[in-house]
Short mmCIF file of C-alpha atoms (C1' of nucleotides) in Angstrom, two decimals:
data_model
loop_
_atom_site.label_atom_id
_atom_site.label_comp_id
_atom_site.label_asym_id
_atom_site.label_seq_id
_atom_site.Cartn_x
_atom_site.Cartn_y
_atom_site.Cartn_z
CA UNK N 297 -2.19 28.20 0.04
CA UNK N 298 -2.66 25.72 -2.85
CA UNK N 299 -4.49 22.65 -2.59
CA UNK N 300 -1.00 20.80 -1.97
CA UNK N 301 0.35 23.31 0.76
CA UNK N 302 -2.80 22.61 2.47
CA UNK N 303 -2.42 18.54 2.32
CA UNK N 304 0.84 18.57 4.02
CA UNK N 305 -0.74 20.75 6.25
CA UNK N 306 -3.58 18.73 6.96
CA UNK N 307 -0.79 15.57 6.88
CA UNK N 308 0.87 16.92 9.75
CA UNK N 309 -2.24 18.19 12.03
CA UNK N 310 -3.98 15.26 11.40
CA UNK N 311 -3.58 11.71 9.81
CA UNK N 312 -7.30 11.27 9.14
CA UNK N 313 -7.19 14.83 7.68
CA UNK N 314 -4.31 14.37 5.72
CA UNK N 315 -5.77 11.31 4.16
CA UNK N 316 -8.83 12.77 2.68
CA UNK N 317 -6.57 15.66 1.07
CA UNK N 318 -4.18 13.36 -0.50
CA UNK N 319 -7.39 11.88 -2.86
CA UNK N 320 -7.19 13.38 -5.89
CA UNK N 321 -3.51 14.17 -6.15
CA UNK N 322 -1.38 13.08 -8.85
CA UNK N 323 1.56 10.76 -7.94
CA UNK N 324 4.05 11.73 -10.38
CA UNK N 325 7.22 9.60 -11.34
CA UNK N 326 9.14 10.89 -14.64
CA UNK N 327 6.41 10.40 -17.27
CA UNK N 328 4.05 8.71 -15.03
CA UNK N 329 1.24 10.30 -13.17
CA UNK N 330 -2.29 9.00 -11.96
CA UNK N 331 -4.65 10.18 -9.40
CA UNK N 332 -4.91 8.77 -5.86
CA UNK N 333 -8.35 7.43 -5.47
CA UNK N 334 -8.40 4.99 -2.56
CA UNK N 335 -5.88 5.57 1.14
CA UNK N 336 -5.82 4.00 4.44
CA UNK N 337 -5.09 5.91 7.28
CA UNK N 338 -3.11 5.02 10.01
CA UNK N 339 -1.68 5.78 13.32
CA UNK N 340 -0.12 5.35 17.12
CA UNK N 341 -1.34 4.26 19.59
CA UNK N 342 -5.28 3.54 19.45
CA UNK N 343 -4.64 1.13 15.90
CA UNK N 344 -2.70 -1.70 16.90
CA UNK N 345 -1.91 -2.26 13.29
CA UNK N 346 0.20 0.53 13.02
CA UNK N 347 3.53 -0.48 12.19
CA UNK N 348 4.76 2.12 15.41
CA UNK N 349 2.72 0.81 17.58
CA UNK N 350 4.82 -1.25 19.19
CA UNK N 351 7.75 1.51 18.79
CA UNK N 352 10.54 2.10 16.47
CA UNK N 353 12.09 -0.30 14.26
CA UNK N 354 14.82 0.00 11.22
CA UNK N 355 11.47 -0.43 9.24
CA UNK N 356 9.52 2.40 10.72
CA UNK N 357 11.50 5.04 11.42
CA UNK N 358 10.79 7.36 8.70
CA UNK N 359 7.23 7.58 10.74
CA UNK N 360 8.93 9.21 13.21
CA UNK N 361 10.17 11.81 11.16
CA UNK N 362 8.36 14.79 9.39
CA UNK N 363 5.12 14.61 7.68
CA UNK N 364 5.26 14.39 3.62
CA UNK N 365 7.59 11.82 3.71
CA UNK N 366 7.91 8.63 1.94
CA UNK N 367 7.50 5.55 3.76
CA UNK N 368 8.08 2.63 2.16
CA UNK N 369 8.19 -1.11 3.27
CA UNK N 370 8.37 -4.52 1.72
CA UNK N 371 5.47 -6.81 3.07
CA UNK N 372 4.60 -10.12 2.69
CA UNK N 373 7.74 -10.84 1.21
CA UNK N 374 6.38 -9.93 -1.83
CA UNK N 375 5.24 -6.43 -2.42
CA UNK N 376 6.27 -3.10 -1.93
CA UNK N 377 3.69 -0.66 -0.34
CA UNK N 378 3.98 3.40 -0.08
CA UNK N 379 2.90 5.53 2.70
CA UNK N 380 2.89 9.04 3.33
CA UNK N 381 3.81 9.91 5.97
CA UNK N 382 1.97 12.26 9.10
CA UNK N 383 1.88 13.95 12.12
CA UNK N 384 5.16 15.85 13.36
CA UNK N 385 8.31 14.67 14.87
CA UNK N 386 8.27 11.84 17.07
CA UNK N 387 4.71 11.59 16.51
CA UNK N 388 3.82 8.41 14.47
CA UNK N 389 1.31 8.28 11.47
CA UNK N 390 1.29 7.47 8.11
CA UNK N 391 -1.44 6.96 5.17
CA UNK N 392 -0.70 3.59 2.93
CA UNK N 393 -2.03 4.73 -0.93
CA UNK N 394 -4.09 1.94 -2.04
CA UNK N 395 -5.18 2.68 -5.26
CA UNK N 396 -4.84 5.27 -8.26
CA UNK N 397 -6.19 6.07 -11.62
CA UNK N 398 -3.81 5.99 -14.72
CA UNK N 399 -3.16 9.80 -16.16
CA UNK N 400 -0.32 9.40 -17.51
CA UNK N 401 2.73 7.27 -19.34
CA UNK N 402 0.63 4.09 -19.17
CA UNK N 403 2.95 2.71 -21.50
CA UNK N 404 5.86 2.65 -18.75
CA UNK N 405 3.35 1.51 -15.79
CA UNK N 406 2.17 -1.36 -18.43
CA UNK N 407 6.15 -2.54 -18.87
CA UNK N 408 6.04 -2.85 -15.39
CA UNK N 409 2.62 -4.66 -14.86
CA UNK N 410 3.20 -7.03 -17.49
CA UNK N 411 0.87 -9.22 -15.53
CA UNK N 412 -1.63 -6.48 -15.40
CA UNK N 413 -4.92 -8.13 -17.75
CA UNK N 414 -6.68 -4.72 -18.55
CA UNK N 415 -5.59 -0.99 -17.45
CA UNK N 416 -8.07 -1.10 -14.60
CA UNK N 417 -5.30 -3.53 -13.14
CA UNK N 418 -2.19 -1.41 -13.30
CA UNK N 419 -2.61 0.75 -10.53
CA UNK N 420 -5.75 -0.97 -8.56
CA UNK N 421 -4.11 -2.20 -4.97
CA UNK N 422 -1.12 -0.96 -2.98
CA UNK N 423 1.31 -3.54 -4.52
CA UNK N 424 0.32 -3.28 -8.00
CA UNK N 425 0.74 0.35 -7.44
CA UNK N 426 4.49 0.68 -6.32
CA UNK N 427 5.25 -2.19 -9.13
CA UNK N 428 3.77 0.23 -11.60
CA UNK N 429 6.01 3.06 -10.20
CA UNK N 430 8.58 0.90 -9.67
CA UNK N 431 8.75 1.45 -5.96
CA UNK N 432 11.44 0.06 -3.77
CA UNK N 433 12.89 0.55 -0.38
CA UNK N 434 15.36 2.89 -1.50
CA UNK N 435 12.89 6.02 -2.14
CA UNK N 436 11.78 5.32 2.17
CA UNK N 437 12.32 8.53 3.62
CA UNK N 438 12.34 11.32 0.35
CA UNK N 439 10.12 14.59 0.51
CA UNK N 440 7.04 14.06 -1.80
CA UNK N 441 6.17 17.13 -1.42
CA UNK N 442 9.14 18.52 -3.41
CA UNK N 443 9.21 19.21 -6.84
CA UNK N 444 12.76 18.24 -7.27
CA UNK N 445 11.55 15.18 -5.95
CA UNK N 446 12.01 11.59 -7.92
CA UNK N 447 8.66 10.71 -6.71
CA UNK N 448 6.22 13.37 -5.73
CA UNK N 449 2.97 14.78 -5.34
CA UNK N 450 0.77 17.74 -7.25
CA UNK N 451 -2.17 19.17 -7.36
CA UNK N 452 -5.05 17.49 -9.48
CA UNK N 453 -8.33 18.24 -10.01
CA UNK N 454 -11.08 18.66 -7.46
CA UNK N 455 -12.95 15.53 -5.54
CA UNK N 456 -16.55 14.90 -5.98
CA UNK N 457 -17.22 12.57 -3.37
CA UNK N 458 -15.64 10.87 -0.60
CA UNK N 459 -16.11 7.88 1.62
CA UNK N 460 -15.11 6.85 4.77
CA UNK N 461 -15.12 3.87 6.80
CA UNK N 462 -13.27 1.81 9.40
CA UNK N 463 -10.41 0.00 7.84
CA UNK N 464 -10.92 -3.79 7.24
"C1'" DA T 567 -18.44 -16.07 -10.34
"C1'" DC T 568 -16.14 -17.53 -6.09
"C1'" DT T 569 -12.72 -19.98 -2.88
"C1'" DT T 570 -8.24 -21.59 -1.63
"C1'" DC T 571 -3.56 -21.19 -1.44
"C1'" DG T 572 1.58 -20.23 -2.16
"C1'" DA T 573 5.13 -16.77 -1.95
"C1'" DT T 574 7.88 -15.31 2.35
"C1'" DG T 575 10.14 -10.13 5.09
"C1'" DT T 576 9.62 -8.19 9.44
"C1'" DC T 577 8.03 -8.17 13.85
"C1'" DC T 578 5.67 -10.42 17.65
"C1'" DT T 579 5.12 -13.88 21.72
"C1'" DG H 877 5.64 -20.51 15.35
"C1'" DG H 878 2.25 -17.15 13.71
"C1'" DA H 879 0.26 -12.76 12.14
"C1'" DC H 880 0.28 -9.31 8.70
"C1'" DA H 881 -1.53 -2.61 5.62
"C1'" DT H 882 -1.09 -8.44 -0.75
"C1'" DC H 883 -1.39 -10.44 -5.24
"C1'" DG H 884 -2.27 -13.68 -8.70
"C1'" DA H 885 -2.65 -18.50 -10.04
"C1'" DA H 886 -5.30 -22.57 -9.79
"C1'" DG H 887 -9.26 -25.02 -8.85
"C1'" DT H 888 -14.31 -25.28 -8.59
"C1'" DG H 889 -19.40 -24.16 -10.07
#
DNA sequence: ACTTCGATGTCCT
DNA sequence: GGACATCGAAGTG
């Protein structure tokens, strides 16, 4: 089992799991691709800030669904976020990606982040990063764990460190 | 450097 | 009516 096969695995056992194996992944879109550095687990029903905690909506259905899956909501009014999705069927979880490292067709992320003042900008928060992709509600619900995938996950190279704490 | 604040979808009480 | 898984602009030291 590669180091992928084992996320999803992880993804669906366990959100908090799942969450340390997606950093240090690539999140690859065409030319794009950068390295997942910062996530946010969450999850039904001992976080009241989970979206599901309160029980399905249009908006969070895709949680309800398979792990590896996309979900992807529009918040604030203003910005798009992604989540991965966790935990099986009918079981609720997902892990928001906060932050990545560029790898990749900067050039493309920096058309999209024309606001962006250096390169450390493009990709550093959840809503810069699905601008830089160019993220919208219509990729909620694909397999990023496919490789015929528009947006997907791979393999990258192996974490140093890690560091966990509760969420804000 | 830090603090405040506007933008405003979706869900809650 | 208010909270929220945010960002960036504007104002202040």
């Amino acid at each position: 089992m590669n180091r992928l096969e084992e996320a999803l695995a992880a993804l669906d056992n366990d959100v908090l799991a799942g969450a340390k194996a997606l950093l240090g992944l690539n999140l690859v879109k065409g030319e794009m691709r950068a390295r997942i550095v910062e996530v946010e687990a969450y999850r039904t029903p001992d976080d009241p800030a989970c979206h599901a905690h309160r029980g399905v909506t249009p908006r969070n259905e895709v949680m309800f669904g398979p792990a590896g899956r996309a979900y992807v909501y529009f918040n604030y009014g203003v910005h798009w976020m992604l989540n991965v999705t966790a935990h099986s069927q009918g079981d609720a979880a997902a892990v928001l990606i906060r932050a990545a490292q560029p790898v990749n067709g900067l050039d493309e992320m920096r058309g999209a982040r024309s606001r962006a003042k250096s390169d450390r900008d493009l990709l550093s928060g959840p809503g810069k990063l699905a601008a830089a992709y160019g993220i919208t509600g219509v990729l909620n619900g694909i397999n990023l764990f496919s490789v015929s995938s528009f947006l997907r996950l791979e393999e990258g190279p192996p974490v140093e460190s890690v560091l966990v704490g509760p969420r804000i």
